mmCIF file of C-alpha atoms in Angstrom:
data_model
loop_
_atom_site.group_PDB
_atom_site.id
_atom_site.type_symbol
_atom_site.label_atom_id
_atom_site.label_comp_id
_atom_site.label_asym_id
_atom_site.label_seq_id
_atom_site.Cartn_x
_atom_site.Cartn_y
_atom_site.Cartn_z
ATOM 1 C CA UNK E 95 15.882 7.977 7.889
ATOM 2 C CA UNK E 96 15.236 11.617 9.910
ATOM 3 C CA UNK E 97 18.343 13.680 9.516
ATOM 4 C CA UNK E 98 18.273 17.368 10.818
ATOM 5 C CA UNK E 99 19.542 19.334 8.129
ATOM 6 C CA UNK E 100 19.326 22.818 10.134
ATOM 7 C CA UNK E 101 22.092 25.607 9.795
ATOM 8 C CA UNK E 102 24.098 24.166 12.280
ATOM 9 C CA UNK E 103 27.934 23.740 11.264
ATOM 10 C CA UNK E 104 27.829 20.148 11.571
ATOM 11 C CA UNK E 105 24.687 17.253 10.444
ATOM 12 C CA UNK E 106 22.825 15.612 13.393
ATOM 13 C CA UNK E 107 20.937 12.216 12.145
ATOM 14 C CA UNK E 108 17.882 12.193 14.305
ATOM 15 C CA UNK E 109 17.468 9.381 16.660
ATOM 16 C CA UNK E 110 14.518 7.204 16.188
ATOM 17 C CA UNK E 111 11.073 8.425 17.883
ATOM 18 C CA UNK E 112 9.295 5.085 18.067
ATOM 19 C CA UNK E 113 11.506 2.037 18.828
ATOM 20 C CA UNK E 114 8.945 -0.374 20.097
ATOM 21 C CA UNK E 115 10.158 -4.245 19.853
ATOM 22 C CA UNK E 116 8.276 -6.942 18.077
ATOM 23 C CA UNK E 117 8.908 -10.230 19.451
ATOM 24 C CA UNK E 118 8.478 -13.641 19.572
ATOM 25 C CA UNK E 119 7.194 -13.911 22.632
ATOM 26 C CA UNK E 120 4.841 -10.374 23.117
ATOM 27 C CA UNK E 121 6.376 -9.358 25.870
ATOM 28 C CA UNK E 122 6.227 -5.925 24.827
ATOM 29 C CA UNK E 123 2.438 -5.492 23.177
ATOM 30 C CA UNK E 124 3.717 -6.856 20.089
ATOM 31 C CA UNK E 125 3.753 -10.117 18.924
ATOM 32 C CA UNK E 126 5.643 -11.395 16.281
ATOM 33 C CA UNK E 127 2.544 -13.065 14.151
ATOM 34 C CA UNK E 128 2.597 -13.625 10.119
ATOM 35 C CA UNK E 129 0.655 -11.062 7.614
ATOM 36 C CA UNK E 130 -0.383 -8.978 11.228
ATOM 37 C CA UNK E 131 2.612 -6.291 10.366
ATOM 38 C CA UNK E 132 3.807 -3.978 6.588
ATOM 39 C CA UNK E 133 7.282 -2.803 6.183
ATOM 40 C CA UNK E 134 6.930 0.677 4.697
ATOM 41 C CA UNK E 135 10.444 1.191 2.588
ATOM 42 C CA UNK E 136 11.789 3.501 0.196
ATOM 43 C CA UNK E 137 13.987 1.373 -2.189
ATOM 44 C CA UNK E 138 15.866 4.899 -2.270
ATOM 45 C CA UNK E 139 16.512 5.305 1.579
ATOM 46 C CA UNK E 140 20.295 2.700 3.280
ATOM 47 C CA UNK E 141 18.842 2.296 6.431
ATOM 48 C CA UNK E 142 15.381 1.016 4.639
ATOM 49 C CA UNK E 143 17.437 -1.053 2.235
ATOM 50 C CA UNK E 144 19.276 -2.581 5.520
ATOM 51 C CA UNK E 145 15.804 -4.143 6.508
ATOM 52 C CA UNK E 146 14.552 -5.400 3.164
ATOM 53 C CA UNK E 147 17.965 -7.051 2.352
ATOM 54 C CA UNK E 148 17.335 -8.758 5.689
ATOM 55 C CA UNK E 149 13.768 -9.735 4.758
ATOM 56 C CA UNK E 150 14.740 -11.017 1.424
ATOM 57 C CA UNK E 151 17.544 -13.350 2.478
ATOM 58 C CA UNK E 152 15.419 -14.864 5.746
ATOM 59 C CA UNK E 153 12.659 -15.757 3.074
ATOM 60 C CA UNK E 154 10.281 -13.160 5.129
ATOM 61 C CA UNK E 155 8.222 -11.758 2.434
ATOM 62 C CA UNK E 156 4.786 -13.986 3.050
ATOM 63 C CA UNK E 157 5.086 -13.322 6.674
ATOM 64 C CA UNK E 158 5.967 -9.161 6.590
ATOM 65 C CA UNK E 159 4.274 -7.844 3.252
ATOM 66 C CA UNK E 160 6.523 -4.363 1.638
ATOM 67 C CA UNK E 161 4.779 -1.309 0.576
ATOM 68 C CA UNK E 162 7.627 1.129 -1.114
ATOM 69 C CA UNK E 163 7.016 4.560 -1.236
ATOM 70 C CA UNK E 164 7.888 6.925 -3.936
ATOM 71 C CA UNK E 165 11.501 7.956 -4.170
ATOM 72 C CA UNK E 166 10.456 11.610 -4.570
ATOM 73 C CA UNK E 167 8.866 13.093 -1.319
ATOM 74 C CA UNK E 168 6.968 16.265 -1.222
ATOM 75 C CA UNK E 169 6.273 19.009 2.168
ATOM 76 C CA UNK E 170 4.759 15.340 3.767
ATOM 77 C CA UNK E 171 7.418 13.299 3.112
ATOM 78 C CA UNK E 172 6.893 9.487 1.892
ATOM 79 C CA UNK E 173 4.245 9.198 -0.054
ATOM 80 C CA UNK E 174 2.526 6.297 -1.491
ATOM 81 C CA UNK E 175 2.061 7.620 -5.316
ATOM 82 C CA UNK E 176 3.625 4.489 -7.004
ATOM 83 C CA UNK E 177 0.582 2.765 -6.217
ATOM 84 C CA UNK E 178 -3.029 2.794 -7.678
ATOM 85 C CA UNK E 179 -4.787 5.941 -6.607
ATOM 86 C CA UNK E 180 -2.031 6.738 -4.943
ATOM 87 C CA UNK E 181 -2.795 4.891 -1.663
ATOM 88 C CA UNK E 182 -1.140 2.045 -0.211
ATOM 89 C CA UNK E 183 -3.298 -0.906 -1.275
ATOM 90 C CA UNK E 184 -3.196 -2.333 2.535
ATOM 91 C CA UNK E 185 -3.005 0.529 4.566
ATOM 92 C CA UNK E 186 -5.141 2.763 2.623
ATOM 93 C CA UNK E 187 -3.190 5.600 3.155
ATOM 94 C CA UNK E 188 -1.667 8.253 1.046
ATOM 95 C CA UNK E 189 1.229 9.097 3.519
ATOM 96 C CA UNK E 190 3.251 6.965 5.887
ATOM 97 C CA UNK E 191 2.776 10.562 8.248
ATOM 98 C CA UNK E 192 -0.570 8.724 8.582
ATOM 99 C CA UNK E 193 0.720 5.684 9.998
ATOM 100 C CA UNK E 194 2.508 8.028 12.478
ATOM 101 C CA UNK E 195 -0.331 10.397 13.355
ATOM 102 C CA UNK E 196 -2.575 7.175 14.453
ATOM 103 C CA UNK E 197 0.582 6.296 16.630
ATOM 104 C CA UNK E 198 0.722 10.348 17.891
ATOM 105 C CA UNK E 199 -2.042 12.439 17.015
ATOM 106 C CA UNK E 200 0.416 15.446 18.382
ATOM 107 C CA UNK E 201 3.281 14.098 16.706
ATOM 108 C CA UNK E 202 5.058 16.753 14.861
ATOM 109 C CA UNK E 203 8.904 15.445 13.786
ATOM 110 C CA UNK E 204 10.195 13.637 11.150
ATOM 111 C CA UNK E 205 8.386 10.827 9.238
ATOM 112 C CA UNK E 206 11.159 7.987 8.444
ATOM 113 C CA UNK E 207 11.854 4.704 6.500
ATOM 114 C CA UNK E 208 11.794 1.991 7.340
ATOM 115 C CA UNK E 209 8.490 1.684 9.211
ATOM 116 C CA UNK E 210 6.877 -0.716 10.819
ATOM 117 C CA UNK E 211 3.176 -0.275 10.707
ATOM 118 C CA UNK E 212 0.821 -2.773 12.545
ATOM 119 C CA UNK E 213 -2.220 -3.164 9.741
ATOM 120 C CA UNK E 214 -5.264 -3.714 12.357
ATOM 121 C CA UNK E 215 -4.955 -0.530 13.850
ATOM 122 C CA UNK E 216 -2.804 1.395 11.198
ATOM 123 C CA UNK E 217 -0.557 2.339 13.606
ATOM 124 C CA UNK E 218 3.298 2.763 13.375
ATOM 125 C CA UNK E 219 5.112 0.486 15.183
ATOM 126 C CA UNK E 220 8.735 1.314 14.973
ATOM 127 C CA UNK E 221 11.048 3.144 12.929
ATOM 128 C CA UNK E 222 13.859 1.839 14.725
ATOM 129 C CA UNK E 223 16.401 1.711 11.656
ATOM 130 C CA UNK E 224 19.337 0.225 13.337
ATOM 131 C CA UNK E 225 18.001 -2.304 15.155
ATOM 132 C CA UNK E 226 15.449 -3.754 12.765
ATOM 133 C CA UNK E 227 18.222 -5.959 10.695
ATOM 134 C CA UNK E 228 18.887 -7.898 14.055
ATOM 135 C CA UNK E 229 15.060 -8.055 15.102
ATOM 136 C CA UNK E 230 14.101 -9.471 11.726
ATOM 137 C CA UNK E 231 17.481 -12.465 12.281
ATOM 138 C CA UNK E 232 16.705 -13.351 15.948
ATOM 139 C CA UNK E 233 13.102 -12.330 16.917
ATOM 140 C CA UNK E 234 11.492 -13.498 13.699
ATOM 141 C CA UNK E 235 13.142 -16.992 13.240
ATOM 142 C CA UNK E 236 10.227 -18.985 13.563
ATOM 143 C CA UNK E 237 8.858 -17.391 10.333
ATOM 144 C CA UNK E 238 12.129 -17.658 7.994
ATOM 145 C CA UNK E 239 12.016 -19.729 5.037
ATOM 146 C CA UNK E 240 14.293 -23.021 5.622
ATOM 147 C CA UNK E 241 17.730 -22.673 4.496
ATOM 148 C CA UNK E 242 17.550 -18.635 5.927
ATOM 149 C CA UNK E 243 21.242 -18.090 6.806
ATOM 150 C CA UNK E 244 22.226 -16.868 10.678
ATOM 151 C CA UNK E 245 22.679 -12.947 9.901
ATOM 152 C CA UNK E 246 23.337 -12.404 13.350
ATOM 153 C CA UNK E 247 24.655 -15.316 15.408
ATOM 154 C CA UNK E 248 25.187 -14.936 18.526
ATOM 155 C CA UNK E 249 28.863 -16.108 19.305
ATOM 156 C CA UNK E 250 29.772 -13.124 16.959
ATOM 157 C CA UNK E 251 27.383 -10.468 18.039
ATOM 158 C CA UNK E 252 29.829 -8.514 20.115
ATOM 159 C CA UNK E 253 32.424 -8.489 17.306
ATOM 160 C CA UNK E 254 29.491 -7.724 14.755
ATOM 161 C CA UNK E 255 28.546 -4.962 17.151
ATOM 162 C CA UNK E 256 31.632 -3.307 17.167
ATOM 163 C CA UNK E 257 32.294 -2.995 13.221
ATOM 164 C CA UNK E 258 28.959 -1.838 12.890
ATOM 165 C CA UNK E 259 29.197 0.851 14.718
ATOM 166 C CA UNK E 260 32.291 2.177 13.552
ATOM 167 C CA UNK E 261 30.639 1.604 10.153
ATOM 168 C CA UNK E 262 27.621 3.750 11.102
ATOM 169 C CA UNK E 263 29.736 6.196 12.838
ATOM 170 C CA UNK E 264 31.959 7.136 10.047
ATOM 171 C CA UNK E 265 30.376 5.593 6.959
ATOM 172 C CA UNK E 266 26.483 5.354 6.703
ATOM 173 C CA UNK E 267 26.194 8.482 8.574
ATOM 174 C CA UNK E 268 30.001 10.105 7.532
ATOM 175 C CA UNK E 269 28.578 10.599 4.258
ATOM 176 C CA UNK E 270 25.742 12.481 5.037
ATOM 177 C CA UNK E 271 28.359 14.550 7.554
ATOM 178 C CA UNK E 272 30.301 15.367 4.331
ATOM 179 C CA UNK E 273 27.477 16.225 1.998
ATOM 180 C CA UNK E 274 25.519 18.538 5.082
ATOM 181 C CA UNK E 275 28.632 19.929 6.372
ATOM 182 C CA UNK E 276 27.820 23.898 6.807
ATOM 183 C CA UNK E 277 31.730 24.771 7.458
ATOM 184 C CA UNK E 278 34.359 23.810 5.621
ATOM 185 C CA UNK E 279 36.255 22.075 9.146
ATOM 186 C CA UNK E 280 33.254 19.783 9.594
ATOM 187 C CA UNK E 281 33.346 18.691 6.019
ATOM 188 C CA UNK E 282 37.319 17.882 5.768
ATOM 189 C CA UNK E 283 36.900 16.368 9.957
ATOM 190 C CA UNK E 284 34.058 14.348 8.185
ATOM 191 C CA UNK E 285 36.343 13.343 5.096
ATOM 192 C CA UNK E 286 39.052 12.303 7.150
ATOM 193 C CA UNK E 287 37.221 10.037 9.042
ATOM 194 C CA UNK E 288 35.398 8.332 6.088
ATOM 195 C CA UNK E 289 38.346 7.247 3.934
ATOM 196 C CA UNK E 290 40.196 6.996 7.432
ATOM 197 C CA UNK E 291 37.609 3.987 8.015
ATOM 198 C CA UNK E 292 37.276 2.682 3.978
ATOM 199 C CA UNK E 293 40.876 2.313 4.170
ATOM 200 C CA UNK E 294 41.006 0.170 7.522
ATOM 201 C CA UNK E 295 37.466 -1.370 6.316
ATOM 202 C CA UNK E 296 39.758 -2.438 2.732
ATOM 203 C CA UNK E 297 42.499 -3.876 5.152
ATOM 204 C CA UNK E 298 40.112 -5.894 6.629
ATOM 205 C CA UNK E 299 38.625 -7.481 4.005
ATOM 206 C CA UNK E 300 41.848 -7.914 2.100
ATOM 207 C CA UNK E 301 42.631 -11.483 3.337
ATOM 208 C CA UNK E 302 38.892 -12.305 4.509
ATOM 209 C CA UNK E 303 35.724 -12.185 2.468
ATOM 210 C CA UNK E 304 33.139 -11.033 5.241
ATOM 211 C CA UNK E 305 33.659 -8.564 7.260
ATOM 212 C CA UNK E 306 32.457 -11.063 10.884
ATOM 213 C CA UNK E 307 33.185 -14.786 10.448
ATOM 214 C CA UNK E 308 33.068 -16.590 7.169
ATOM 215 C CA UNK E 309 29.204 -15.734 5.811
ATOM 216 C CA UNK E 310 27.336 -12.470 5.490
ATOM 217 C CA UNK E 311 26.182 -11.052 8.759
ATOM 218 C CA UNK E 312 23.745 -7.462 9.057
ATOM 219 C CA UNK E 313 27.187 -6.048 9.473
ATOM 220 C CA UNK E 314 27.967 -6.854 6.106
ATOM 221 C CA UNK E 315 24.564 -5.537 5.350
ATOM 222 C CA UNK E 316 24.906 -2.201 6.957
ATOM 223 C CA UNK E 317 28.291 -1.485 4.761
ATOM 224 C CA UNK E 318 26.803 -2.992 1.679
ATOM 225 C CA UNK E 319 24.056 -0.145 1.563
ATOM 226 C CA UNK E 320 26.445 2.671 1.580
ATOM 227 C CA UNK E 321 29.010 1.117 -0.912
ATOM 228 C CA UNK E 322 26.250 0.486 -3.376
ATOM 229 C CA UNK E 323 25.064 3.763 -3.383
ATOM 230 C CA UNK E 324 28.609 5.389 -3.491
ATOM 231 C CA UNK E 325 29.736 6.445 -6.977
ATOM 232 C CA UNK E 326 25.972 7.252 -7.872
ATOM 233 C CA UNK E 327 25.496 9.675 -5.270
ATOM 234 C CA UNK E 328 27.908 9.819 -2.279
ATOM 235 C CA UNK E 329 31.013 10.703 -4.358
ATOM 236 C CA UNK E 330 29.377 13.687 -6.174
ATOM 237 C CA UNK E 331 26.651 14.909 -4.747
ATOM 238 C CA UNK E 332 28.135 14.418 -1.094
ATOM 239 C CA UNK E 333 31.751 15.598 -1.968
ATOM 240 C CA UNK E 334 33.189 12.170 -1.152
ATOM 241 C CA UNK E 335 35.382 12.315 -4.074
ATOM 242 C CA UNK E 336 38.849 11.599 -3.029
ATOM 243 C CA UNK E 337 38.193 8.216 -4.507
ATOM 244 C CA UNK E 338 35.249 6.461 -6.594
ATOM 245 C CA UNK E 339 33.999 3.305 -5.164
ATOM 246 C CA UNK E 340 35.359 1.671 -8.593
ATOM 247 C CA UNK E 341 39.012 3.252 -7.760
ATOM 248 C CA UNK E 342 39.374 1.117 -4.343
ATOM 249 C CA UNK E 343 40.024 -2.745 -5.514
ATOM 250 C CA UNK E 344 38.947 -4.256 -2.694
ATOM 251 C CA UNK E 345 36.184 -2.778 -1.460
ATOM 252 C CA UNK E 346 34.915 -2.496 -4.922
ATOM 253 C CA UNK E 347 35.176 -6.427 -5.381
ATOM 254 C CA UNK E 348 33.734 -6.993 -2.062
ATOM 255 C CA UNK E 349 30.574 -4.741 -3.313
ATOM 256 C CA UNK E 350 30.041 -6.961 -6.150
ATOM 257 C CA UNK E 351 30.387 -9.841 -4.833
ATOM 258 C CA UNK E 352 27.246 -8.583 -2.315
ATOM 259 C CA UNK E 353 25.591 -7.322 -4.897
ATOM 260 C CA UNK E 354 25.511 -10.012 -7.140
ATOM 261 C CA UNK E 355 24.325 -12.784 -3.925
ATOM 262 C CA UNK E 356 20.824 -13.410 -4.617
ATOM 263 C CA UNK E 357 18.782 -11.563 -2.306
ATOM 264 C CA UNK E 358 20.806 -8.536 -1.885
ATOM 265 C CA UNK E 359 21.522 -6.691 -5.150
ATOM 266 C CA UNK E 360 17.984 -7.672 -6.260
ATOM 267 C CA UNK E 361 16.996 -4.682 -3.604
ATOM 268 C CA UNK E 362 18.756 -1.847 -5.471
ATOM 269 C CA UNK E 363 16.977 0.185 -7.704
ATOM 270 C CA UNK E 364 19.691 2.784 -9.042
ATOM 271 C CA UNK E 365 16.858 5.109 -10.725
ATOM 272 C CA UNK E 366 15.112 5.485 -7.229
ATOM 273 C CA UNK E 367 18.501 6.433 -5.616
ATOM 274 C CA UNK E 368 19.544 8.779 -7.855
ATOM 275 C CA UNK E 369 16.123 11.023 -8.132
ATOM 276 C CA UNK E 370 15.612 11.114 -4.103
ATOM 277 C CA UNK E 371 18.788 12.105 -3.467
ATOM 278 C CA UNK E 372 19.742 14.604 -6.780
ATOM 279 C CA UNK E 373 15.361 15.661 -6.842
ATOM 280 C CA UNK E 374 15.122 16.183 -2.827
ATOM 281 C CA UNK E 375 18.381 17.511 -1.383
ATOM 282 C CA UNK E 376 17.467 21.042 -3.616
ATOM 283 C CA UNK E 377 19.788 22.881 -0.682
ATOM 284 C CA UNK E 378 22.669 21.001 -2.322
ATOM 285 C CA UNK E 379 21.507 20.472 -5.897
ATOM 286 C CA UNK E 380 18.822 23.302 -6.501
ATOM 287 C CA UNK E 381 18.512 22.643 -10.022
ATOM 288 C CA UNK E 382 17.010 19.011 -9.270
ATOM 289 C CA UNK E 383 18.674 17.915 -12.644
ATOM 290 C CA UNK E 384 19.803 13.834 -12.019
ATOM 291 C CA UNK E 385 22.983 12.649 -14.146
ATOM 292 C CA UNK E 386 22.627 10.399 -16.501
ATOM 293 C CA UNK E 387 25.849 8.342 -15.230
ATOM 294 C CA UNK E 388 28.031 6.236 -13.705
ATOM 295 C CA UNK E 389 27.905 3.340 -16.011
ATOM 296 C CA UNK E 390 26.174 0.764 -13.837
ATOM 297 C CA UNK E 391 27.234 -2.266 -15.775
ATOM 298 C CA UNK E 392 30.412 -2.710 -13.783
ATOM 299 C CA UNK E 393 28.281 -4.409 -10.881
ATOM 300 C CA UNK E 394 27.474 -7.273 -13.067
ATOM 301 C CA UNK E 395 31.430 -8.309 -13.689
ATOM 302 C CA UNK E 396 33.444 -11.362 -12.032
ATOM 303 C CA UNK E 397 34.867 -10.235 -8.676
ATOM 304 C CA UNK E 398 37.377 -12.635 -7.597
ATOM 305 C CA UNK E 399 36.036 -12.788 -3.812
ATOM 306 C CA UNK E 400 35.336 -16.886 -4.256
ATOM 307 C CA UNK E 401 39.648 -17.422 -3.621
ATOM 308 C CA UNK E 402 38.579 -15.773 0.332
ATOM 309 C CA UNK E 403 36.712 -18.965 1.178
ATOM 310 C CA UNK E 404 33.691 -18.240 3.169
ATOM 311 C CA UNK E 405 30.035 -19.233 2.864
ATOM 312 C CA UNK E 406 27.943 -16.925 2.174
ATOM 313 C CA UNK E 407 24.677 -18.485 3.661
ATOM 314 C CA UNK E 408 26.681 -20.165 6.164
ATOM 315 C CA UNK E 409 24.836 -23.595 6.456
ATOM 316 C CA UNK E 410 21.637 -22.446 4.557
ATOM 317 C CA UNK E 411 20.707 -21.375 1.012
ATOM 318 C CA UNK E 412 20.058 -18.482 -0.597
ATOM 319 C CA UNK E 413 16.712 -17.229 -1.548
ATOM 320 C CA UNK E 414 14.588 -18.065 -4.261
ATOM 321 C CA UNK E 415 13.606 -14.779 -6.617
ATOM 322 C CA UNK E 416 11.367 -11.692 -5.138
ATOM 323 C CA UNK E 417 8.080 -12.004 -6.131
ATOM 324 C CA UNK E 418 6.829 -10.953 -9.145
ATOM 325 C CA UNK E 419 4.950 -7.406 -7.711
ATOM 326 C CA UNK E 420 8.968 -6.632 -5.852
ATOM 327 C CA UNK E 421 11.110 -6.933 -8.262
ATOM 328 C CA UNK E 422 13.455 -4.179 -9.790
ATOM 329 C CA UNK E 423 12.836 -3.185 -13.007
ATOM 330 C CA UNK E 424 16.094 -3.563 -14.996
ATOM 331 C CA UNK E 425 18.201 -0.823 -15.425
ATOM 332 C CA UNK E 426 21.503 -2.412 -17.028
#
């Protein structure tokens, strides 16, 4: 994620500098080809976890290897000090910047997650956030394990399209509007439109367990990240307090009910969330200090979303377990 966090009254996200495709057929320079490409993450970052919720539930991992970065950045950004000698152990190198440099040698803006980094050349690929989910569903299908569910069929795309981006507009990017707001107007315009959309978002899925058809979708997905991350960070740290995840019934059953499908909360590390955001963002917390709370163990309690119907892998399966070197430590 790039996010221009300038003096400006209201927050600009950054678009994406490098949005080269990988496909299936090469048409573009680069093939889609098994153990050729790295997905460089932060397990702290939504628009990272977005593409390694996608990965996990395709059954991508032995074709697209992970290397997470440290949750804490310094003046380089993502760093790879979680690993031995603080180097990726495929890339060899102690920065993702690295990755982007060998792309750019003049390249002098923001260094973002997720990444795409081809490991021949060590160059970046693409750090095209938004459309990575779809790329990994449609582009990579010869590579996904058997039983991989359809997270972006096609009869639904333009539906799926259209609740996504009213999702990124005034969700996954609304919160950062609130918490980056320089004037007090931006922040309550921000506000508005945030529990504006939660409420319609909690209409929707009222009477209907997904938000696009009757299985999860990268729609799904793209909510999921910011709800999970909600009363941790968003609601404090952000100012999007009028109401804790945990106070809105529906939406707070539909988050659990993501979060406890296999292959989706098993890519949420709470302790990585919490230090980037309360350790990094020292404009809006200057004392760095990271609460100890909320109690996390709500996300393991029954939901109620089975009544809705719906199939959450459609006609597949769901995953088996990460492997051993990604899995979350357990927190709660």
């Amino acid at each position: 994620m790039v996010a221009d966090k300038s003096d400006k009254p209201e927050f600009k996200r950054s678009p994406s500098r490098f949005v080269d495709r990988i496909t299936a057929d090469g048409a573009e320079g680069w093939p889609v080809e098994p153990g050729r490409y790295r997905l460089v993450v932060s397990r702290a970052c939504p628009w990272a976890n977005r593409s390694m919720i996608a990965r996990r539930l395709l059954g991508l991992e032995p074709a697209l290897s992970l290397a997470v970065a440290d949750p804490v950045q310094d003046e380089r950004s993502w760093r790879f000090t979680l690993d031995p000698d603080d180097r990726d152990p495929v890339l060899g190198i102690r920065y993702l910047a690295e990755a982007y440099h060998a792309r750019d040698p003049e390249y002098t803006g923001g260094v973002s997650v997720p990444a795409i980094v081809d490991v021949p050349s060590g160059k970046l690929v693409t750090n095209d956030y938004l459309r990575l989910p779809a790329e990994l569903a449609t582009e990579w299908r010869d590579l996904h394990r058997e039983g991989a569910p359809d997270l972006y069929p096609e009869p639904l795309r333009e539906e799926i399209e259209e609740i996504s981006d009213a999702i990124f507009r005034d969700v996954n990017n609304g919160v950062y509007m609130c918490g980056f707001a320089r004037t007090q107007q931006t922040y309550e315009r921000a506000f508005t439109a945030l529990f504006d959309r939660l409420d319609a978002l909690s209409d929707h899925l009222a009477t209907r367990r997904y938000l696009v058809g009757d299985s999860i979708t990268v729609a799904d997905i793209a909510l999921f990240v910011t709800l999970v991350r909600f009363d941790a960070v968003y609601h404090g740290h952000f100012k999007c307090n009028r109401n804790k995840l945990t106070e809105m019934p529906v939406l707070w059953a539909y988050a659990r009910d993501l979060f406890q499908t296999p292959g989706i909360g098993d890519t949420v590390d709470f302790d990585h969330i919490k230090r980037h955001y309360y350790v990094v963002h020292r404009e809006i917390n200057p004392s760095g200090i990271v609460p100890l709370g909320p109690d996390l163990s709500g996300w393991r309690t029954p939901h109620g979303r089975e009544v809705l119907g719906g199939r959450p892998f459609g006609d597949g399966t769901p995953p088996g377990p990460p492997p051993e070197e990604e899995r979350v430590p357990a927190r709660f």
